[in-house]
GROMACS .gro file of C-alpha atoms in nm:
model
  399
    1UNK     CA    1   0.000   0.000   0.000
    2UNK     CA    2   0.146   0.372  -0.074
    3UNK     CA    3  -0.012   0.678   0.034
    4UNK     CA    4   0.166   1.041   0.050
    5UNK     CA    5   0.180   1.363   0.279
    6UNK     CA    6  -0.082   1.576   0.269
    7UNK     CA    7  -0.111   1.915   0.133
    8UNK     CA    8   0.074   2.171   0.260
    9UNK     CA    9  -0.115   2.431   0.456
   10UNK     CA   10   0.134   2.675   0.365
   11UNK     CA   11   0.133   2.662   0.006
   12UNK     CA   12   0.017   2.978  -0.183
   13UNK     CA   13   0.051   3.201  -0.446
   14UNK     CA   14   0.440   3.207  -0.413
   15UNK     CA   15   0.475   2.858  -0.401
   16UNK     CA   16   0.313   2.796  -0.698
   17UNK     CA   17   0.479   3.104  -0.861
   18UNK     CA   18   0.855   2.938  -0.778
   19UNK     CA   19   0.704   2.621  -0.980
   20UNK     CA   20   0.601   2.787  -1.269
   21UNK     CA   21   0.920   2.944  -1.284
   22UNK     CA   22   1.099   2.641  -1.228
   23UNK     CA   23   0.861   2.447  -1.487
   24UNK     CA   24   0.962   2.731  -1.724
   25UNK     CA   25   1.314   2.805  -1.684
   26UNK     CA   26   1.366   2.386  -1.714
   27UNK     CA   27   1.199   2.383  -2.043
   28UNK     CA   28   1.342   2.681  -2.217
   29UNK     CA   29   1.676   2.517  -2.162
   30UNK     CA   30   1.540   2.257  -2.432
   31UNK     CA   31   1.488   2.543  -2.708
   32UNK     CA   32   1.761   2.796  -2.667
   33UNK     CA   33   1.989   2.624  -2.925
   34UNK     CA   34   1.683   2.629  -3.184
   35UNK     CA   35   1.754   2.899  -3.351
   36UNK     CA   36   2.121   2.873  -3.318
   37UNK     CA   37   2.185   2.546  -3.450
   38UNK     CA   38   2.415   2.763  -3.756
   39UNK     CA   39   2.544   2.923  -3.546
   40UNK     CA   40   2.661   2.606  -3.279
   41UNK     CA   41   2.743   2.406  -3.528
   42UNK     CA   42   2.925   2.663  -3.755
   43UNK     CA   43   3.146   2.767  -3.429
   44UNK     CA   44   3.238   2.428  -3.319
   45UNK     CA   45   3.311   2.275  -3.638
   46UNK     CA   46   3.015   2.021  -3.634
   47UNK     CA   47   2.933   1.949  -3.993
   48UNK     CA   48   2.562   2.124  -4.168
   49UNK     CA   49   2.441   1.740  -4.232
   50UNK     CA   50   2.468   1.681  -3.845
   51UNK     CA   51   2.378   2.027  -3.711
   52UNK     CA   52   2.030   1.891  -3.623
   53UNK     CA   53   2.175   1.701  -3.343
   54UNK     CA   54   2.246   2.028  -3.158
   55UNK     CA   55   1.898   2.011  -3.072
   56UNK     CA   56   1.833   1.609  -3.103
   57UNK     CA   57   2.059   1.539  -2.822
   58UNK     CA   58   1.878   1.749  -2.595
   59UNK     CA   59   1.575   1.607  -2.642
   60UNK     CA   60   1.710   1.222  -2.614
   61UNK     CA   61   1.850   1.374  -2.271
   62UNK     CA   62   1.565   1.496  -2.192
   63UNK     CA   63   1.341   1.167  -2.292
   64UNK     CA   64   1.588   0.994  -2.056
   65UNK     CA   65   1.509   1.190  -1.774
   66UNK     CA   66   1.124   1.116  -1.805
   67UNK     CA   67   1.205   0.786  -1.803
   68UNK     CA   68   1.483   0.723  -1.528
   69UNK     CA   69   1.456   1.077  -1.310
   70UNK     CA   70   1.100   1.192  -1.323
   71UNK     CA   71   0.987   0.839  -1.123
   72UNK     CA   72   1.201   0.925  -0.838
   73UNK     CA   73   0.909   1.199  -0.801
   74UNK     CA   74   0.704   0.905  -0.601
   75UNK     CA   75   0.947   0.804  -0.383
   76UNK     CA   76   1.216   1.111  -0.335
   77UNK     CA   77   1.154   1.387  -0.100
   78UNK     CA   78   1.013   1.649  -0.411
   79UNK     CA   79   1.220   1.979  -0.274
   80UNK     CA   80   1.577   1.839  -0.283
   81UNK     CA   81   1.477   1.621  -0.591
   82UNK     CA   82   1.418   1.909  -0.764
   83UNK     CA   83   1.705   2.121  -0.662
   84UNK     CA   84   1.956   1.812  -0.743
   85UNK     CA   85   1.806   1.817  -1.108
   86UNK     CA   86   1.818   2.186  -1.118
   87UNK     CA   87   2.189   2.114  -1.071
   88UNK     CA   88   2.274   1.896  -1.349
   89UNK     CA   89   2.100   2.122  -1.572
   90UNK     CA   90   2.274   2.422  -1.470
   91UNK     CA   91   2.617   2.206  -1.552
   92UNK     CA   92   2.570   2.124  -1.879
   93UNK     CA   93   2.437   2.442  -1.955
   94UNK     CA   94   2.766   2.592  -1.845
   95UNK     CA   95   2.988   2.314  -2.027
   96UNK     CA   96   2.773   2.388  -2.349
   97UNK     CA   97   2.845   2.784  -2.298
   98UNK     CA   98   3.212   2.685  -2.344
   99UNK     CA   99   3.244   2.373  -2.519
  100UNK     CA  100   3.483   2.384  -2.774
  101UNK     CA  101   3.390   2.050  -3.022
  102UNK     CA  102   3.118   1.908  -3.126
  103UNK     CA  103   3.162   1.572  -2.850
  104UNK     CA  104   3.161   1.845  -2.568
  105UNK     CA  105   2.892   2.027  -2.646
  106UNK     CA  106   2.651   1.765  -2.742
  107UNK     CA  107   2.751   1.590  -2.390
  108UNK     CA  108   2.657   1.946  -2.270
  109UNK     CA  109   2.312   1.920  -2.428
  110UNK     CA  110   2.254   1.558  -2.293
  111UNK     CA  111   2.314   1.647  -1.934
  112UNK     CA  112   2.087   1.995  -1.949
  113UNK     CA  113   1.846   1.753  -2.171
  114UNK     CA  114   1.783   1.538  -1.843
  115UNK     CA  115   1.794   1.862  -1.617
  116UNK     CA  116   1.518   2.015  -1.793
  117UNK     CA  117   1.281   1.756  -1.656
  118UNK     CA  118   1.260   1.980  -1.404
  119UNK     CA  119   0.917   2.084  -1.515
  120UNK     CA  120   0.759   1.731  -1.501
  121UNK     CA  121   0.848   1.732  -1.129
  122UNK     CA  122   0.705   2.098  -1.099
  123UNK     CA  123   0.369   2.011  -1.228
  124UNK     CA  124   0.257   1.692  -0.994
  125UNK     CA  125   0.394   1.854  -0.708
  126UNK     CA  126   0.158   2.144  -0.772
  127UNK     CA  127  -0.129   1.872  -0.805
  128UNK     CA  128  -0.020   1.758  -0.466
  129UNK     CA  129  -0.019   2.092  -0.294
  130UNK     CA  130  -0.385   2.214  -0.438
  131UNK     CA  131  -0.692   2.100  -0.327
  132UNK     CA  132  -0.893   1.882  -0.579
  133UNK     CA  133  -1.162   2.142  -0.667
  134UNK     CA  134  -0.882   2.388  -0.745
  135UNK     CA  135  -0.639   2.139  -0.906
  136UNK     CA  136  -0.672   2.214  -1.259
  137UNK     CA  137  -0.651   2.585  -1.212
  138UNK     CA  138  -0.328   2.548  -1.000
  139UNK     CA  139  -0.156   2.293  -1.275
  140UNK     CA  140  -0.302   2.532  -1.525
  141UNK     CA  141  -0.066   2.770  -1.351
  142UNK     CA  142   0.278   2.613  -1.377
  143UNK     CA  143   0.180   2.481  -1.735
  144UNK     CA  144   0.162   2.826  -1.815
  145UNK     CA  145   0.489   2.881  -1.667
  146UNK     CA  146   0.591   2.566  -1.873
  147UNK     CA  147   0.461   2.706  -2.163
  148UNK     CA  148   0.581   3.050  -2.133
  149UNK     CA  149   0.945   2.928  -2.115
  150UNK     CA  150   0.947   2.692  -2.433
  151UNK     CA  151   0.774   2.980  -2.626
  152UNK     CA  152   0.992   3.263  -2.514
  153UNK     CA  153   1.287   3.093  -2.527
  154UNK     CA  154   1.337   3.096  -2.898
  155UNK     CA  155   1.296   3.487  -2.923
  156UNK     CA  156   1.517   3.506  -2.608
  157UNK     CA  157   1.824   3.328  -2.714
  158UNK     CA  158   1.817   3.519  -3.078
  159UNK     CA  159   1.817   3.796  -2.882
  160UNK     CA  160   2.087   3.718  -2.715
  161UNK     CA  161   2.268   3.559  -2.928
  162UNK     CA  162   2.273   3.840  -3.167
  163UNK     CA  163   2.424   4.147  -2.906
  164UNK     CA  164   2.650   3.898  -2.682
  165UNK     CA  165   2.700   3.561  -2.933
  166UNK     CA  166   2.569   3.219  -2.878
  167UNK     CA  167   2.760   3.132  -2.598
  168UNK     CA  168   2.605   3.421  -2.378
  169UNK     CA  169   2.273   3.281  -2.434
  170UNK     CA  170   2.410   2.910  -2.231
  171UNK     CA  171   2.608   3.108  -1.944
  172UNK     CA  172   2.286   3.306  -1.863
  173UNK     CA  173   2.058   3.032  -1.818
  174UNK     CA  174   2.360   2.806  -1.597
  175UNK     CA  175   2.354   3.125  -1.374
  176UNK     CA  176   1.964   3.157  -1.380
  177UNK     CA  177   1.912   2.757  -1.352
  178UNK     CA  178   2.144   2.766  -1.049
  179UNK     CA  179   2.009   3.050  -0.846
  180UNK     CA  180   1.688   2.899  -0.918
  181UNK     CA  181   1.783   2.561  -0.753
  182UNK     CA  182   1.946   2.729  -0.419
  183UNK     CA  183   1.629   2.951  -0.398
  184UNK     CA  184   1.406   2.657  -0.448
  185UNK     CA  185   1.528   2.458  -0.248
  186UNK     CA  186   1.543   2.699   0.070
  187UNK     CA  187   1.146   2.788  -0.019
  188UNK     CA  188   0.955   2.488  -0.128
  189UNK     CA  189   0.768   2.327   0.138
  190UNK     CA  190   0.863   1.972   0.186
  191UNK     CA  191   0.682   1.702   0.034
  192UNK     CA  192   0.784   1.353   0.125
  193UNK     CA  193   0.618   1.075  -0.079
  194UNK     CA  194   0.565   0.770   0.140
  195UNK     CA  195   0.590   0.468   0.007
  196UNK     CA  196   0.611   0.095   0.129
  197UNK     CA  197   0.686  -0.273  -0.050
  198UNK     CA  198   0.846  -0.341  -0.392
  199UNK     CA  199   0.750  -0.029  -0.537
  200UNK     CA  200   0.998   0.225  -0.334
  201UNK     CA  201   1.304   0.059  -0.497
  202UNK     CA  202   1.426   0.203  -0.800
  203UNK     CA  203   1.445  -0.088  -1.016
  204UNK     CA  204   1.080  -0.147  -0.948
  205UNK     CA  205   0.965   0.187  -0.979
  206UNK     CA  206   1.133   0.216  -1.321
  207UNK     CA  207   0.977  -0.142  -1.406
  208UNK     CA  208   0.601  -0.030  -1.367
  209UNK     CA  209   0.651   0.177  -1.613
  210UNK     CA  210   0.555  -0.008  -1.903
  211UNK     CA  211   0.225  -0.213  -1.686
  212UNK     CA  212   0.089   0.098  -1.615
  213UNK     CA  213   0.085   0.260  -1.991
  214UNK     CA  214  -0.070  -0.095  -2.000
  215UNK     CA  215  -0.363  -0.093  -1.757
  216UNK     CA  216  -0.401   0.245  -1.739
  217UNK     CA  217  -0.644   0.345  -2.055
  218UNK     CA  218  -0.694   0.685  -1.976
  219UNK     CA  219  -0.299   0.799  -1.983
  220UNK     CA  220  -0.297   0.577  -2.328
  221UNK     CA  221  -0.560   0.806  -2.495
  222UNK     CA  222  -0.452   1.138  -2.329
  223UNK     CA  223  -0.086   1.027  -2.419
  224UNK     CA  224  -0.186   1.010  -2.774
  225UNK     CA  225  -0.409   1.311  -2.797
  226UNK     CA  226  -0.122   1.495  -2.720
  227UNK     CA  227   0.149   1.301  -2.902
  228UNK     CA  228  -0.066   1.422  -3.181
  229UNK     CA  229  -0.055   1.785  -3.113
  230UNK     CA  230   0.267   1.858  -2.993
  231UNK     CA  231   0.441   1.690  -3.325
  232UNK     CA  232   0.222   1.908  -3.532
  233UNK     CA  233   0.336   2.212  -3.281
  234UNK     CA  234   0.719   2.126  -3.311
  235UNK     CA  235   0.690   2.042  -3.692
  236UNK     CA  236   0.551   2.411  -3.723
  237UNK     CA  237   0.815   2.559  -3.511
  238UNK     CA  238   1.056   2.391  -3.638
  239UNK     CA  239   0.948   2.446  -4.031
  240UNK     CA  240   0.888   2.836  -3.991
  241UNK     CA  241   1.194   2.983  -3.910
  242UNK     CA  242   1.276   2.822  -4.275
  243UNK     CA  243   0.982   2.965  -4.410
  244UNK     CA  244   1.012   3.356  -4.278
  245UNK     CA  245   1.387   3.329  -4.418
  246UNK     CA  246   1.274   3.224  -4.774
  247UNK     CA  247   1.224   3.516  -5.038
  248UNK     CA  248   0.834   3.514  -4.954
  249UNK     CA  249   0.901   3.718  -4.593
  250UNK     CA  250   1.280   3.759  -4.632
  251UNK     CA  251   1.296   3.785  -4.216
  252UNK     CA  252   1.656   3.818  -4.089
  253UNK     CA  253   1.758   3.654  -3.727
  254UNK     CA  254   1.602   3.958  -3.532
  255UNK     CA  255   1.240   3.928  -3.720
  256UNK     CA  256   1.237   3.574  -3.686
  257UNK     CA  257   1.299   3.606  -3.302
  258UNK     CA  258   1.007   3.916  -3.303
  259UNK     CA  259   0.818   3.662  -3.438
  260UNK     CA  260   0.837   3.438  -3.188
  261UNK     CA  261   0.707   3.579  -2.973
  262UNK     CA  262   0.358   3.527  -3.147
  263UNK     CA  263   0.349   3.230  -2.980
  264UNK     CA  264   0.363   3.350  -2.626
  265UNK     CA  265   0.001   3.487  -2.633
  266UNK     CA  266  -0.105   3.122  -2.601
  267UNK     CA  267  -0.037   3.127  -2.234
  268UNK     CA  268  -0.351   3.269  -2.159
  269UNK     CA  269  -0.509   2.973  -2.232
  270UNK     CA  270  -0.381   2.773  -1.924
  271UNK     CA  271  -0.618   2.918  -1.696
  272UNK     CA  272  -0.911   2.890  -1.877
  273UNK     CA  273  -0.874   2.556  -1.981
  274UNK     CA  274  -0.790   2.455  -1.603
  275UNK     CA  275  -1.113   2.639  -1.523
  276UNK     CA  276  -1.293   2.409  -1.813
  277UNK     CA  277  -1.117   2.099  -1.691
  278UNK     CA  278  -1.231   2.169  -1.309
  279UNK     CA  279  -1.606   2.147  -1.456
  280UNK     CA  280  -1.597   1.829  -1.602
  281UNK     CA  281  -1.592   1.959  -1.968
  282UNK     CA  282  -1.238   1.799  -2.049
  283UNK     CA  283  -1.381   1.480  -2.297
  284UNK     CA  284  -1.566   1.812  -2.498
  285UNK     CA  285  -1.316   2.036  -2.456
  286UNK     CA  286  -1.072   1.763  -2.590
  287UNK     CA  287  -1.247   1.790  -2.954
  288UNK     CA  288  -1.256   2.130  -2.956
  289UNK     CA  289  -0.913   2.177  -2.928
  290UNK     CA  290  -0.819   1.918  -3.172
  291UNK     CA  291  -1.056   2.110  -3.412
  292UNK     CA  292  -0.892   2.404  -3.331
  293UNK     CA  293  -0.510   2.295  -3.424
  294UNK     CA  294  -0.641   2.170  -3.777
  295UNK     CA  295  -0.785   2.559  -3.798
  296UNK     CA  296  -0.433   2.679  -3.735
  297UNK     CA  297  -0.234   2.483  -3.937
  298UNK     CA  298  -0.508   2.612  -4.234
  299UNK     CA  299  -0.438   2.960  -4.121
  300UNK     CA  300  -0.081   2.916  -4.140
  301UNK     CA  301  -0.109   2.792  -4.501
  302UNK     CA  302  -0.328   3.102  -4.606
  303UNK     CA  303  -0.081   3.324  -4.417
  304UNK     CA  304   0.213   3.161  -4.656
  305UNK     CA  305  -0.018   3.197  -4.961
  306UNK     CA  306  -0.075   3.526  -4.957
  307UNK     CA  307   0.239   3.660  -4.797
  308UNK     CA  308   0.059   3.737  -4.480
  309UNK     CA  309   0.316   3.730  -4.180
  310UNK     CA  310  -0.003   3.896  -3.962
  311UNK     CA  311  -0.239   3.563  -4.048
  312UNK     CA  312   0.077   3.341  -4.029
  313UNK     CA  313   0.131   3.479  -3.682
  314UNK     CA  314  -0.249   3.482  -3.603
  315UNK     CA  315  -0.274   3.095  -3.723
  316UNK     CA  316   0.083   3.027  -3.458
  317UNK     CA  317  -0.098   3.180  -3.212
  318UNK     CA  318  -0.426   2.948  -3.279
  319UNK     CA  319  -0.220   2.634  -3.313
  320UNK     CA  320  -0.033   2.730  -2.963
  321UNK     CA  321  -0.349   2.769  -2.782
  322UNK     CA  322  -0.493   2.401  -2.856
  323UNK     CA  323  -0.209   2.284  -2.832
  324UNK     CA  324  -0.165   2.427  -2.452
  325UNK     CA  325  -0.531   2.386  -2.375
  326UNK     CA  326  -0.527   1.997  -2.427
  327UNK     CA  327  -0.199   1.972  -2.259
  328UNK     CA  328  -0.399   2.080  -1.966
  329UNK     CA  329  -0.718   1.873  -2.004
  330UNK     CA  330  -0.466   1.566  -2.046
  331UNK     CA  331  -0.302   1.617  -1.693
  332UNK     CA  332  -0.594   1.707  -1.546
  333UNK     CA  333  -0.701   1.387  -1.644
  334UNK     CA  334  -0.425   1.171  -1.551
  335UNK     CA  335  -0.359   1.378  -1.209
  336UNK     CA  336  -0.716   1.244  -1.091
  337UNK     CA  337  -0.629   0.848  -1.136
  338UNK     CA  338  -0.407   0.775  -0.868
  339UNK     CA  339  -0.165   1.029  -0.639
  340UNK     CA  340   0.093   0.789  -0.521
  341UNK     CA  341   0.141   0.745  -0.830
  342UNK     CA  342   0.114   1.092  -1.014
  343UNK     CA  343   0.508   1.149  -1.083
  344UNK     CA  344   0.511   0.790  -1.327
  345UNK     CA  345   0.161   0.853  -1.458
  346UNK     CA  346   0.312   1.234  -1.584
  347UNK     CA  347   0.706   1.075  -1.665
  348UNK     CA  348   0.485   0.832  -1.909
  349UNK     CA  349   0.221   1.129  -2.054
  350UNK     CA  350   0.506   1.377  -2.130
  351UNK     CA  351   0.741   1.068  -2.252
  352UNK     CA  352   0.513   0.983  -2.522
  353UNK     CA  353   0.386   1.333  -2.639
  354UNK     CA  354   0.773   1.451  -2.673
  355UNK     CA  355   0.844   1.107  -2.870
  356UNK     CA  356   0.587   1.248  -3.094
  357UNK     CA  357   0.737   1.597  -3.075
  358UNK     CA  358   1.078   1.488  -3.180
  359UNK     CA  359   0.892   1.310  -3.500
  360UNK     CA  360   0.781   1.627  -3.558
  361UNK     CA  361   1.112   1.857  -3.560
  362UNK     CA  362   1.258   1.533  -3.717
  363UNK     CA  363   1.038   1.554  -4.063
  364UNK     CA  364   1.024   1.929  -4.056
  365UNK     CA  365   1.341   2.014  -4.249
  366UNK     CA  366   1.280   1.716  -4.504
  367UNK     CA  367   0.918   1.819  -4.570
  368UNK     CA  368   0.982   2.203  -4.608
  369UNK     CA  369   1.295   2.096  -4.876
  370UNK     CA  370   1.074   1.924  -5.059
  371UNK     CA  371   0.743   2.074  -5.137
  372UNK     CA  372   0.763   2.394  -4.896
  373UNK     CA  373   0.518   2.433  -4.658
  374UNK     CA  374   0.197   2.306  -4.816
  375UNK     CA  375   0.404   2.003  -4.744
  376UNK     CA  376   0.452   2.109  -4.372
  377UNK     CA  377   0.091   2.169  -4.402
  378UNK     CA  378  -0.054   1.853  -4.495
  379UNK     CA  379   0.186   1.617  -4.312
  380UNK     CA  380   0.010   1.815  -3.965
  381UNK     CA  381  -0.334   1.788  -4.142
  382UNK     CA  382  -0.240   1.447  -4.190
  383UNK     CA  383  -0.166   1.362  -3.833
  384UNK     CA  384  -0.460   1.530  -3.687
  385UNK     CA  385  -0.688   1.371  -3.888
  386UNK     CA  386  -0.590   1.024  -3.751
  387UNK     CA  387  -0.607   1.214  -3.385
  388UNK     CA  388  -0.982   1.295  -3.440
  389UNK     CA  389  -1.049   0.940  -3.569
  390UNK     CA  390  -0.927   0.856  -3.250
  391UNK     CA  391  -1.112   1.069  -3.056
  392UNK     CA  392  -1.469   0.978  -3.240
  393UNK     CA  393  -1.410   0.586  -3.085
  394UNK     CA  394  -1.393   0.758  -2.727
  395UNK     CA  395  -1.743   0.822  -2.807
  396UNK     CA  396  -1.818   0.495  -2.928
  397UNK     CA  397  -1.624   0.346  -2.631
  398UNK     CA  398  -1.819   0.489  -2.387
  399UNK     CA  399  -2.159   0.548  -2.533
   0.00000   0.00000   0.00000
């Protein structure tokens, strides 16, 4: 039998403020080298075919940690869990801010890849320390936090990048990353996961993994609702900075970054959909967002037909907010199944969306070489259309 501590009394506004900044500063570090990758690869002599892994590697790190680091959640006293992984993040970030080959720096990007899973230990503890009729708001909260970092992080660094040089962009975020872990670690109330039996050690906690993506139907849909939408968001991400640098737009590094920032207005959404999820309205709500990336996408590909950078920004910003929005309604979901087990529930949720999200930065290059973006456009059309087919047998399912 496992069970947990209760909330604690003292966590308020600040609390969750320090978690949506720690949920948001561990994500960014994922998408800083984004729009750098020339730039990385150019400076530490890593050749164009294998620039992409500037970015890859991250992501593998951070897959890793999901898989090995973010289970620890459920047994590991949260505070100095999260302060040891603010750590390791904060040391590759440093090594990759002065890495001088290619080997280096993509070690760099593997350790602040598993540091960044900060944010999937953020989010369940903030399910722990709200009260169930508040929950979704409260998640909604540090997902926004999430959010805000992965979409301000691309603007950020190209900011950066372009008054102080690439390597600026890495030292900054080691310095932020580690005065976020000592502050963290002195604030955050404790929360000390109880468990008894097999299921404390390690080797079995990493082991139920794969059982409970078996028995646990909910997490499998959720898991591949969003698998869905973030590859469409990272193919689009990933495919535009192509597209505002082709002759249509001609956007240098600094309009690209303005850009960017498009994106950022989807972190309104987090609330709202918390608020929707709180009333029961998630299964509903679920469509409706998955109707709503499809409407993007189509924006995006009238904004490139006509030369429109206001409705290619306009259809970013649509796309941004469903994909947010069901990010919500999907941990919402799997928060409410079982809290001794919330930290491997989330691990396997974000695990199998970010597989997906990697597909998508993975294809985006080949695509937009090869038939430009009404290619881009119709692989995400593509994609969503099999998500809704999905999504019509939950009906069927369940009456």
């Amino acid at each position: 039998m496992s069970s947990e501590t209760s909330p604690a009394p003292s966590a308020g506004a600040f609390t969750f403020f320090l978690l949506a900044l720690a949920a948001g500063l561990g994500a960014a570090n994922l998408y800083y080298a984004q729009p750098l990758i020339a730039l990385i690869a150019n400076d530490i002599g890593l050749d164009e075919t294998l620039a992409s892994l500037v970015v890859t590697v991250g992501q593998t790190g951070y897959i890793l940690g999901l898989l090995l680091l973010v289970p620890l959640g459920d047994i590991v006293e949260n505070r100095r869990l999260i302060a040891a992984i603010l750590v390791c993040a904060a040391a590759g970030l440093g090594l990759a801010s002065t890495a001088p080959t290619p080997s280096l720096f993509l070690l760099a990007a593997l350790m602040f890849g598993v540091g960044s899973v900060v944010a999937q230990i953020a989010v369940p503890f903030a399910a722990h320390l709200a009260r169930p009729e508040e929950r979704g708001r409260k998640v909604g909260s540090v997902v926004s936090g999430l959010m805000m970092g992965i979409l301000l992080a691309r603007p950020a660094s190209s900011m950066v990048a372009h008054f102080l040089g690439w390597r600026a962009v890495f030292a900054l975020a080691a310095v932020m990353i580690l005065a976020l872990a000592v502050g963290l670690r002195l604030a955050l109330p404790q929360r000390r996961p109880l468990s008894t039996g097999g299921g404390g050690a390690y080797g079995a906690l990493v082991g139920s993994l794969w059982p409970l993506m078996r028995t646990q139907p909910i997490l499998r849909r959720r898991a591949a609702y969003q698998a869905a939408m973030f590859g469409i968001f990272t193919l689009f991400w990933t495919a535009v900075p192509l597209q505002l640098g082709a002759p249509v737009f001609g956007f240098g590094q600094e309009g690209i970054a303005v850009f960017a920032l498009a994106g950022a207005a989807s972190v309104v959404i987090s609330p709202l959909a918390g608020w929707i999820a709180d009333r029961g309205w998630s299964r509903a709500a679920t469509g409706g967002a998955l109707v709503l990336a499809v409407a993007g996408f189509a924006l995006t590909e009238l904004g490139v037909a006509s030369g429109s950078v206001i409705v290619l920004g306009l259809g970013a910003i649509v796309l941004d907010c469903a994909v947010t929005a069901n990010l919500i309604f999907g941990q919402r979901a799997i928060f409410m199944l079982a809290p001794e087990i919330r930290a491997r529930l989330n691990a396997l949720y974000i695990a199998t969306f970010f597989f997906g999200g990697a597909l998508g930065s993975a294809v985006a290059s080949p695509l937009y070489e090869h038939g430009g973006w009404s290619y881009v456009t119709a692989a995400a059309l593509v994609v969503m259309a099999v998500a809704l087919a999905y999504y019509t047998t939950e009906f069927r399912r369940r009456g």
